[in-house]
């Protein structure tokens, strides 16, 4: 089939050799998926998930039993008191903005102890001037950068915490930066340090791309809120839209009042017929995340073997599904993305081009031929056109598809003479 689909014999051979060495890694990923599958299953059973929960509601959505079951299932799986999981949350950035705005008041400050946050959050916070930002509402921002070795700068964090500090925002995944992704345990140590200084400071974790990669989430290590997008890991590829905020009763209530309106909170929000997709997607999410992880591990080993700097490195443990590959030239970055695009089930015939995306500072090229538009738990690759031309690759609903996408990317680089095999 690989020959029929145009993959060069050299690329097939090198891929076969790489994959042979990955059996142990893959079985560890399967173990984690097994654990997480049972976590999700037991939450569904505990909350007596039933056919009636799949019914669509419209209008106000008072007493929406499907929505309530979904939120209980998320809360139990992520071991939090409460959860807000809604199709009305339009994306990860929206979920994070809701979480940030809901828990601070004018005059407060927030602190990022892990360096600059994800590009779109910079506008939410007002690091880059933006209409409606936290800054416009009189909420200050401080940042403690990571140390040169990638660790937390505890002294910098201590001095960044002042009497006005209300919330600390911790991004688990590296996003579009060159740093490490933090494990839930490491995040737990950071949270313990912060709570040791001031126990009333709220700790929010941007958990995007991290769900189900480990057996535990940052909410099990003291986070007051974890936040993410349903068109990434926890939607399992089936959720067509949505975001989640899981955390303490108090935080989730604040978020619900912000998302709907004061006085209404979690009581409104019709499910619009999305319950089957959101529930079934959550059920599939542990194994879908495992497929994406295997794809990332395969890619890291393949490209590192060819002399590229990859991040995380081939052998490194993983705490999110993103794989960065330093491609060093715009030609390679574009070719990689074209290869991924051409391997997609949807829109395989189109050519991705760099564009100025809302919320991002540099032109970004994105390859995404997904069933859910823009979904990045599906095979997708993107990167901002700036040095060192990192491609950030993620997703793969199934490992065979993810592997094929990576092979296709390498094949295109090879055929364009951008890499030697
Ligand atoms: C994807 C992502 C976001 C934003 O999510 P969108 O759904 O793209 O708005 C925020 N933070 C991190 C770390 C992400 O990976």
Tab-separated table of C-alpha atoms and ligand atoms in Angstrom:
chain	number	residue	atom	x	y	z
A	1	UNK	CA	0.000	0.000	0.000
A	2	UNK	CA	2.833	2.439	0.803
A	3	UNK	CA	4.244	2.006	-2.714
A	4	UNK	CA	0.799	2.385	-4.197
A	5	UNK	CA	0.412	5.640	-2.248
A	6	UNK	CA	3.692	6.930	-3.649
A	7	UNK	CA	6.063	6.553	-0.698
A	8	UNK	CA	9.664	6.040	-1.845
A	9	UNK	CA	11.223	2.662	-0.994
A	10	UNK	CA	13.966	4.487	0.988
A	11	UNK	CA	11.372	6.143	3.242
A	12	UNK	CA	9.525	2.863	3.726
A	13	UNK	CA	12.742	1.096	4.705
A	14	UNK	CA	13.877	3.716	7.202
A	15	UNK	CA	10.374	3.861	8.744
A	16	UNK	CA	10.273	0.109	9.196
A	17	UNK	CA	13.621	0.150	10.978
A	18	UNK	CA	12.595	2.962	13.291
A	19	UNK	CA	9.286	1.357	14.190
A	20	UNK	CA	10.955	-1.931	15.123
A	21	UNK	CA	12.725	-0.180	17.985
A	22	UNK	CA	9.586	1.344	19.457
A	23	UNK	CA	7.773	-1.693	20.862
A	24	UNK	CA	8.607	-0.877	24.495
A	25	UNK	CA	7.640	2.752	24.203
A	26	UNK	CA	4.371	1.817	22.573
A	27	UNK	CA	3.468	-0.704	25.234
A	28	UNK	CA	4.011	1.929	27.953
A	29	UNK	CA	1.688	4.280	26.075
A	30	UNK	CA	-0.895	1.477	25.885
A	31	UNK	CA	-0.674	0.961	29.666
A	32	UNK	CA	-1.433	4.618	30.293
A	33	UNK	CA	-4.366	4.424	27.899
A	34	UNK	CA	-5.640	1.366	29.749
A	35	UNK	CA	-5.550	3.217	33.051
A	36	UNK	CA	-7.268	6.279	31.631
A	37	UNK	CA	-9.878	4.239	29.790
A	38	UNK	CA	-10.948	2.717	33.091
A	39	UNK	CA	-10.965	6.131	34.739
A	40	UNK	CA	-13.405	7.443	32.122
A	41	UNK	CA	-15.485	4.268	32.133
A	42	UNK	CA	-15.877	4.221	35.894
A	43	UNK	CA	-16.939	7.884	35.909
A	44	UNK	CA	-19.587	7.094	33.310
A	45	UNK	CA	-20.846	4.143	35.334
A	46	UNK	CA	-20.765	6.028	38.617
A	47	UNK	CA	-22.894	8.779	37.112
A	48	UNK	CA	-25.304	6.259	35.584
A	49	UNK	CA	-24.856	7.467	32.031
A	50	UNK	CA	-27.952	6.433	30.090
A	51	UNK	CA	-29.712	6.827	26.773
A	52	UNK	CA	-31.829	9.727	28.026
A	53	UNK	CA	-28.662	11.788	28.469
A	54	UNK	CA	-28.136	11.837	24.718
A	55	UNK	CA	-31.343	13.752	24.010
A	56	UNK	CA	-30.955	17.154	22.376
A	57	UNK	CA	-32.211	20.225	24.200
A	58	UNK	CA	-32.866	23.700	22.856
A	59	UNK	CA	-33.758	27.100	24.274
A	60	UNK	CA	-32.623	27.834	27.813
A	61	UNK	CA	-31.600	24.296	28.605
A	62	UNK	CA	-32.895	24.304	32.174
A	63	UNK	CA	-32.434	20.954	33.905
A	64	UNK	CA	-30.468	19.527	31.022
A	65	UNK	CA	-29.667	16.074	32.369
A	66	UNK	CA	-27.228	15.200	29.556
A	67	UNK	CA	-25.196	18.332	30.142
A	68	UNK	CA	-25.192	17.686	33.882
A	69	UNK	CA	-24.062	14.086	33.397
A	70	UNK	CA	-21.268	15.168	31.054
A	71	UNK	CA	-20.017	17.712	33.564
A	72	UNK	CA	-20.126	15.202	36.429
A	73	UNK	CA	-18.214	12.702	34.288
A	74	UNK	CA	-15.488	15.242	33.492
A	75	UNK	CA	-15.249	16.281	37.132
A	76	UNK	CA	-14.952	12.697	38.364
A	77	UNK	CA	-12.442	11.687	35.698
A	78	UNK	CA	-10.202	14.680	36.389
A	79	UNK	CA	-10.820	14.361	40.158
A	80	UNK	CA	-12.264	17.826	40.655
A	81	UNK	CA	-15.263	19.068	42.600
A	82	UNK	CA	-16.970	20.528	39.562
A	83	UNK	CA	-16.734	21.013	35.809
A	84	UNK	CA	-18.028	23.333	33.127
A	85	UNK	CA	-18.061	21.509	29.779
A	86	UNK	CA	-19.975	23.257	27.044
A	87	UNK	CA	-20.388	23.535	23.308
A	88	UNK	CA	-20.913	27.242	24.051
A	89	UNK	CA	-17.211	27.493	24.910
A	90	UNK	CA	-15.932	28.112	21.408
A	91	UNK	CA	-12.285	27.035	21.748
A	92	UNK	CA	-9.392	26.638	24.159
A	93	UNK	CA	-8.588	30.336	24.180
A	94	UNK	CA	-12.200	31.098	25.065
A	95	UNK	CA	-12.142	28.588	27.935
A	96	UNK	CA	-8.912	30.108	29.247
A	97	UNK	CA	-10.253	33.643	28.881
A	98	UNK	CA	-13.391	32.688	30.805
A	99	UNK	CA	-11.284	31.118	33.552
A	100	UNK	CA	-8.964	34.122	33.784
A	101	UNK	CA	-11.646	36.806	33.711
A	102	UNK	CA	-13.947	35.009	36.130
A	103	UNK	CA	-11.550	34.732	39.035
A	104	UNK	CA	-9.916	38.184	39.071
A	105	UNK	CA	-11.216	41.680	39.750
A	106	UNK	CA	-9.893	45.111	38.755
A	107	UNK	CA	-6.711	45.882	40.677
A	108	UNK	CA	-5.683	42.233	40.914
A	109	UNK	CA	-2.610	40.799	39.272
A	110	UNK	CA	-1.958	37.523	37.566
A	111	UNK	CA	1.422	35.844	37.282
A	112	UNK	CA	2.819	33.424	34.728
A	113	UNK	CA	5.705	31.525	36.359
A	114	UNK	CA	6.554	29.631	33.148
A	115	UNK	CA	7.521	32.468	30.818
A	116	UNK	CA	5.329	33.988	28.128
A	117	UNK	CA	2.018	32.220	27.590
A	118	UNK	CA	0.640	30.825	24.329
A	119	UNK	CA	0.284	33.400	21.552
A	120	UNK	CA	-3.498	33.815	21.751
A	121	UNK	CA	-3.369	34.258	25.539
A	122	UNK	CA	-1.056	37.219	25.116
A	123	UNK	CA	-3.962	39.177	23.672
A	124	UNK	CA	-6.349	37.951	26.357
A	125	UNK	CA	-3.960	39.212	29.015
A	126	UNK	CA	-3.007	42.358	27.094
A	127	UNK	CA	0.713	41.611	26.775
A	128	UNK	CA	0.061	42.593	23.181
A	129	UNK	CA	-2.485	45.423	23.123
A	130	UNK	CA	-5.929	44.079	22.426
A	131	UNK	CA	-9.521	45.249	22.808
A	132	UNK	CA	-11.225	43.868	25.890
A	133	UNK	CA	-8.040	42.434	27.392
A	134	UNK	CA	-7.523	41.880	31.116
A	135	UNK	CA	-5.213	44.875	31.002
A	136	UNK	CA	-8.072	47.130	29.830
A	137	UNK	CA	-10.024	45.921	32.865
A	138	UNK	CA	-7.232	47.017	35.164
A	139	UNK	CA	-5.759	43.594	35.805
A	140	UNK	CA	-1.977	43.542	35.985
A	141	UNK	CA	0.332	40.878	34.665
A	142	UNK	CA	3.730	39.680	35.777
A	143	UNK	CA	5.914	36.981	34.378
A	144	UNK	CA	8.770	34.898	35.721
A	145	UNK	CA	10.807	33.408	32.919
A	146	UNK	CA	12.175	29.903	33.085
A	147	UNK	CA	15.817	29.367	33.947
A	148	UNK	CA	18.280	28.668	31.127
A	149	UNK	CA	18.040	24.938	31.942
A	150	UNK	CA	14.255	25.086	31.507
A	151	UNK	CA	13.471	24.806	35.226
A	152	UNK	CA	11.315	27.092	37.365
A	153	UNK	CA	12.981	30.262	38.653
A	154	UNK	CA	11.714	29.954	42.213
A	155	UNK	CA	13.335	33.203	43.351
A	156	UNK	CA	11.894	35.085	40.385
A	157	UNK	CA	8.491	33.568	41.124
A	158	UNK	CA	8.702	34.542	44.784
A	159	UNK	CA	9.499	38.135	43.906
A	160	UNK	CA	6.758	38.140	41.232
A	161	UNK	CA	4.147	37.406	43.888
A	162	UNK	CA	2.863	40.574	45.492
A	163	UNK	CA	-0.108	41.544	47.649
A	164	UNK	CA	-2.260	41.979	44.517
A	165	UNK	CA	-1.480	38.573	43.027
A	166	UNK	CA	-4.759	36.715	42.706
A	167	UNK	CA	-4.109	34.012	40.149
A	168	UNK	CA	-1.170	32.097	38.728
A	169	UNK	CA	-1.498	30.746	35.193
A	170	UNK	CA	0.612	27.709	34.387
A	171	UNK	CA	0.858	26.459	30.843
A	172	UNK	CA	1.625	22.763	30.792
A	173	UNK	CA	2.449	22.392	27.116
A	174	UNK	CA	5.239	24.213	25.346
A	175	UNK	CA	2.879	25.563	22.696
A	176	UNK	CA	4.848	27.478	20.042
A	177	UNK	CA	7.938	27.957	22.163
A	178	UNK	CA	11.194	26.126	22.561
A	179	UNK	CA	10.829	25.136	26.190
A	180	UNK	CA	9.915	21.832	27.809
A	181	UNK	CA	6.433	20.633	28.572
A	182	UNK	CA	5.893	20.141	32.283
A	183	UNK	CA	4.691	16.933	33.856
A	184	UNK	CA	1.712	17.039	36.211
A	185	UNK	CA	4.125	16.237	39.073
A	186	UNK	CA	6.382	19.177	38.244
A	187	UNK	CA	3.346	21.425	38.044
A	188	UNK	CA	2.334	20.060	41.438
A	189	UNK	CA	5.696	21.111	42.910
A	190	UNK	CA	5.279	24.582	41.459
A	191	UNK	CA	1.757	24.856	42.862
A	192	UNK	CA	2.951	23.705	46.294
A	193	UNK	CA	5.637	26.402	46.228
A	194	UNK	CA	3.116	29.102	45.321
A	195	UNK	CA	0.550	27.952	47.882
A	196	UNK	CA	3.379	27.880	50.417
A	197	UNK	CA	3.847	31.593	49.885
A	198	UNK	CA	0.162	32.500	49.759
A	199	UNK	CA	-2.400	29.685	50.037
A	200	UNK	CA	-5.208	31.911	48.714
A	201	UNK	CA	-3.607	32.389	45.285
A	202	UNK	CA	-5.557	30.469	42.653
A	203	UNK	CA	-3.542	28.163	40.431
A	204	UNK	CA	-4.926	27.638	36.945
A	205	UNK	CA	-3.357	25.189	34.514
A	206	UNK	CA	-3.665	25.528	30.752
A	207	UNK	CA	-3.944	21.783	30.172
A	208	UNK	CA	-4.266	21.975	26.357
A	209	UNK	CA	-2.783	18.886	24.663
A	210	UNK	CA	-1.956	17.289	28.015
A	211	UNK	CA	-5.145	15.383	28.826
A	212	UNK	CA	-4.732	11.609	29.148
A	213	UNK	CA	-1.019	11.664	28.287
A	214	UNK	CA	-0.221	10.663	31.871
A	215	UNK	CA	-2.241	8.707	34.378
A	216	UNK	CA	-2.915	11.829	36.411
A	217	UNK	CA	-3.864	15.408	35.553
A	218	UNK	CA	-2.589	18.601	37.210
A	219	UNK	CA	-5.915	18.804	39.070
A	220	UNK	CA	-4.687	15.823	41.080
A	221	UNK	CA	-1.662	17.876	42.085
A	222	UNK	CA	-3.352	20.871	43.602
A	223	UNK	CA	-4.501	22.968	40.624
A	224	UNK	CA	-7.652	24.969	41.371
A	225	UNK	CA	-8.635	24.820	37.707
A	226	UNK	CA	-7.521	22.906	34.643
A	227	UNK	CA	-8.668	24.220	31.285
A	228	UNK	CA	-8.663	22.886	27.741
A	229	UNK	CA	-10.257	22.511	24.346
A	230	UNK	CA	-12.560	19.715	23.201
A	231	UNK	CA	-11.140	19.724	19.691
A	232	UNK	CA	-7.893	18.557	21.225
A	233	UNK	CA	-7.376	15.436	23.387
A	234	UNK	CA	-10.530	15.166	25.525
A	235	UNK	CA	-12.949	15.429	22.589
A	236	UNK	CA	-11.496	12.195	21.232
A	237	UNK	CA	-11.880	13.497	17.683
A	238	UNK	CA	-15.665	13.347	17.877
A	239	UNK	CA	-16.494	16.570	19.711
A	240	UNK	CA	-17.260	19.161	17.010
A	241	UNK	CA	-16.728	22.137	19.344
A	242	UNK	CA	-16.323	23.020	22.999
A	243	UNK	CA	-14.073	23.607	25.936
A	244	UNK	CA	-13.854	22.585	29.559
A	245	UNK	CA	-12.942	24.070	32.907
A	246	UNK	CA	-12.621	21.571	35.761
A	247	UNK	CA	-11.848	22.677	39.272
A	248	UNK	CA	-13.136	23.669	42.663
A	249	UNK	CA	-16.850	24.398	43.177
A	250	UNK	CA	-16.033	28.038	43.768
A	251	UNK	CA	-13.886	28.526	40.651
A	252	UNK	CA	-16.252	26.638	38.365
A	253	UNK	CA	-19.217	28.633	39.681
A	254	UNK	CA	-17.353	31.885	38.979
A	255	UNK	CA	-16.579	30.667	35.469
A	256	UNK	CA	-20.193	29.712	34.839
A	257	UNK	CA	-21.397	33.171	35.930
A	258	UNK	CA	-18.883	34.684	33.543
A	259	UNK	CA	-19.785	32.369	30.645
A	260	UNK	CA	-23.545	32.862	30.938
A	261	UNK	CA	-24.572	35.655	33.306
A	262	UNK	CA	-24.518	36.509	36.992
A	263	UNK	CA	-27.458	34.723	38.577
A	264	UNK	CA	-27.694	32.134	35.795
A	265	UNK	CA	-24.381	30.306	36.002
A	266	UNK	CA	-24.462	26.609	35.153
A	267	UNK	CA	-28.259	26.452	35.085
A	268	UNK	CA	-28.595	27.492	31.430
A	269	UNK	CA	-27.028	26.352	28.167
A	270	UNK	CA	-28.905	24.004	25.843
A	271	UNK	CA	-26.821	21.056	24.699
A	272	UNK	CA	-27.902	21.525	21.045
A	273	UNK	CA	-27.694	17.804	20.364
A	274	UNK	CA	-23.979	17.599	21.064
A	275	UNK	CA	-24.148	15.120	23.954
A	276	UNK	CA	-23.558	11.914	21.936
A	277	UNK	CA	-20.396	13.365	20.357
A	278	UNK	CA	-19.048	14.917	23.554
A	279	UNK	CA	-19.681	11.806	25.652
A	280	UNK	CA	-18.525	9.255	23.105
A	281	UNK	CA	-15.520	11.420	22.268
A	282	UNK	CA	-14.536	11.525	25.939
A	283	UNK	CA	-14.903	7.748	26.071
A	284	UNK	CA	-12.526	7.349	23.100
A	285	UNK	CA	-10.127	10.091	24.199
A	286	UNK	CA	-7.635	7.884	26.131
A	287	UNK	CA	-6.922	5.613	23.151
A	288	UNK	CA	-7.071	8.438	20.626
A	289	UNK	CA	-4.518	10.320	22.720
A	290	UNK	CA	-2.393	7.160	22.766
A	291	UNK	CA	-2.490	7.015	18.948
A	292	UNK	CA	-1.377	10.636	18.777
A	293	UNK	CA	1.440	9.934	21.244
A	294	UNK	CA	2.690	6.955	19.250
A	295	UNK	CA	2.673	9.093	16.132
A	296	UNK	CA	4.724	11.749	17.941
A	297	UNK	CA	7.211	9.173	19.231
A	298	UNK	CA	7.562	7.690	15.750
A	299	UNK	CA	8.151	11.160	14.265
A	300	UNK	CA	10.729	12.086	16.912
A	301	UNK	CA	12.706	8.907	16.362
A	302	UNK	CA	12.534	9.164	12.587
A	303	UNK	CA	13.632	12.794	12.347
A	304	UNK	CA	16.172	12.637	15.140
A	305	UNK	CA	17.717	9.667	13.364
A	306	UNK	CA	18.141	11.911	10.322
A	307	UNK	CA	20.054	14.500	12.333
A	308	UNK	CA	17.285	16.994	13.089
A	309	UNK	CA	16.890	18.495	16.496
A	310	UNK	CA	13.544	17.291	17.821
A	311	UNK	CA	11.691	18.397	20.898
A	312	UNK	CA	10.994	16.377	22.988
A	313	UNK	CA	13.910	14.181	21.970
A	314	UNK	CA	13.346	10.648	20.762
A	315	UNK	CA	13.840	8.990	24.157
A	316	UNK	CA	12.422	11.711	26.399
A	317	UNK	CA	9.277	11.147	28.466
A	318	UNK	CA	6.175	12.937	27.197
A	319	UNK	CA	3.673	15.180	28.905
A	320	UNK	CA	1.733	16.413	25.878
A	321	UNK	CA	1.059	15.206	22.335
A	322	UNK	CA	3.029	17.923	20.554
A	323	UNK	CA	6.205	17.108	18.710
A	324	UNK	CA	8.415	19.916	17.537
A	325	UNK	CA	10.958	19.364	14.803
A	326	UNK	CA	13.478	22.070	14.075
A	327	UNK	CA	13.470	22.209	10.296
A	328	UNK	CA	15.702	25.281	9.996
A	329	UNK	CA	14.414	26.531	6.649
A	330	UNK	CA	11.021	27.839	5.500
A	331	UNK	CA	11.177	25.434	2.519
A	332	UNK	CA	11.351	22.424	4.816
A	333	UNK	CA	8.623	23.776	7.086
A	334	UNK	CA	6.276	24.263	4.140
A	335	UNK	CA	7.156	20.878	2.604
A	336	UNK	CA	6.535	19.093	5.915
A	337	UNK	CA	3.105	20.692	6.196
A	338	UNK	CA	2.284	19.896	2.568
A	339	UNK	CA	3.179	16.270	3.239
A	340	UNK	CA	0.857	16.094	6.247
A	341	UNK	CA	-1.915	17.773	4.283
A	342	UNK	CA	-1.577	15.328	1.399
A	343	UNK	CA	-1.884	12.419	3.853
A	344	UNK	CA	-5.210	13.664	5.216
A	345	UNK	CA	-8.580	11.992	4.698
A	346	UNK	CA	-10.198	15.398	4.042
A	347	UNK	CA	-8.791	18.101	1.722
A	348	UNK	CA	-5.819	15.931	0.757
A	349	UNK	CA	-5.659	17.733	-2.589
A	350	UNK	CA	-5.060	21.271	-1.286
A	351	UNK	CA	-1.762	23.026	-0.604
A	352	UNK	CA	-1.391	24.824	2.733
A	353	UNK	CA	0.050	28.352	2.651
A	354	UNK	CA	1.273	30.676	5.425
A	355	UNK	CA	-1.262	33.321	6.552
A	356	UNK	CA	-1.780	35.985	9.209
A	357	UNK	CA	-4.064	34.170	11.635
A	358	UNK	CA	-6.096	36.139	14.170
A	359	UNK	CA	-4.384	35.973	17.536
A	360	UNK	CA	-0.943	35.116	16.200
A	361	UNK	CA	1.992	37.488	15.714
A	362	UNK	CA	3.821	35.900	12.757
A	363	UNK	CA	2.388	34.257	9.638
A	364	UNK	CA	1.514	30.656	10.435
A	365	UNK	CA	1.350	27.669	8.108
A	366	UNK	CA	-1.109	24.984	9.068
A	367	UNK	CA	-1.804	21.582	7.637
A	368	UNK	CA	-5.104	20.172	8.679
A	369	UNK	CA	-7.286	17.872	6.675
A	370	UNK	CA	-9.632	17.047	9.476
A	371	UNK	CA	-13.226	15.926	9.904
A	372	UNK	CA	-13.689	18.642	12.537
A	373	UNK	CA	-12.423	21.922	11.141
A	374	UNK	CA	-9.159	22.954	12.782
A	375	UNK	CA	-9.128	19.977	15.121
A	376	UNK	CA	-5.635	19.284	16.376
A	377	UNK	CA	-6.238	15.880	17.913
A	378	UNK	CA	-6.567	14.923	14.264
A	379	UNK	CA	-3.351	14.705	12.276
A	380	UNK	CA	-2.175	18.279	11.896
A	381	UNK	CA	1.008	20.287	11.684
A	382	UNK	CA	1.674	23.935	12.042
A	383	UNK	CA	4.382	26.417	12.687
A	384	UNK	CA	4.967	30.142	12.716
A	385	UNK	CA	7.275	31.364	9.956
A	386	UNK	CA	10.065	32.450	12.210
A	387	UNK	CA	13.472	31.107	13.226
A	388	UNK	CA	14.272	28.288	13.761
A	389	UNK	CA	11.375	27.130	11.609
A	390	UNK	CA	10.032	24.614	14.071
A	391	UNK	CA	7.150	22.550	12.883
A	392	UNK	CA	4.748	21.609	15.676
A	393	UNK	CA	3.136	18.383	14.821
A	394	UNK	CA	0.309	16.742	16.684
A	395	UNK	CA	-2.588	14.364	16.531
A	396	UNK	CA	-3.528	11.281	14.616
A	397	UNK	CA	-6.861	9.681	15.452
A	398	UNK	CA	-5.276	6.336	14.647
A	399	UNK	CA	-1.623	5.395	14.724
A	400	UNK	CA	-1.574	3.923	11.189
A	401	UNK	CA	-2.810	7.238	9.858
A	402	UNK	CA	-0.401	9.295	11.946
A	403	UNK	CA	2.504	7.148	10.854
A	404	UNK	CA	1.503	7.493	7.225
A	405	UNK	CA	1.354	11.283	7.591
A	406	UNK	CA	4.874	11.401	8.983
A	407	UNK	CA	6.128	9.149	6.212
A	408	UNK	CA	4.444	11.394	3.648
A	409	UNK	CA	6.131	14.478	5.122
A	410	UNK	CA	9.540	12.837	4.942
A	411	UNK	CA	8.852	11.569	1.458
A	412	UNK	CA	8.149	15.103	0.240
A	413	UNK	CA	11.302	16.469	1.881
A	414	UNK	CA	13.235	13.653	0.240
A	415	UNK	CA	11.729	14.170	-3.207
A	416	UNK	CA	12.458	17.922	-3.005
A	417	UNK	CA	16.045	17.249	-2.058
A	418	UNK	CA	15.606	18.954	1.303
A	419	UNK	CA	16.900	15.966	3.251
A	420	UNK	CA	19.429	13.157	2.714
A	421	UNK	CA	18.468	9.596	3.637
B	1	LIG	C1	-4.287	25.232	21.576
B	1	LIG	C2	-3.813	25.904	22.769
B	1	LIG	C3	-4.483	27.012	23.301
B	1	LIG	C4	-5.639	27.676	22.621
B	1	LIG	O1	-6.608	26.823	22.189
B	1	LIG	P1	-7.477	27.180	20.884
B	1	LIG	O2	-8.505	26.114	20.904
B	1	LIG	O3	-6.563	27.112	19.715
B	1	LIG	O4	-8.043	28.519	21.091
B	1	LIG	C5	-4.002	27.547	24.466
B	1	LIG	N1	-2.910	27.060	25.069
B	1	LIG	C6	-2.225	26.022	24.575
B	1	LIG	C7	-1.019	25.516	25.290
B	1	LIG	C8	-2.660	25.406	23.416
B	1	LIG	O5	-1.995	24.365	22.933
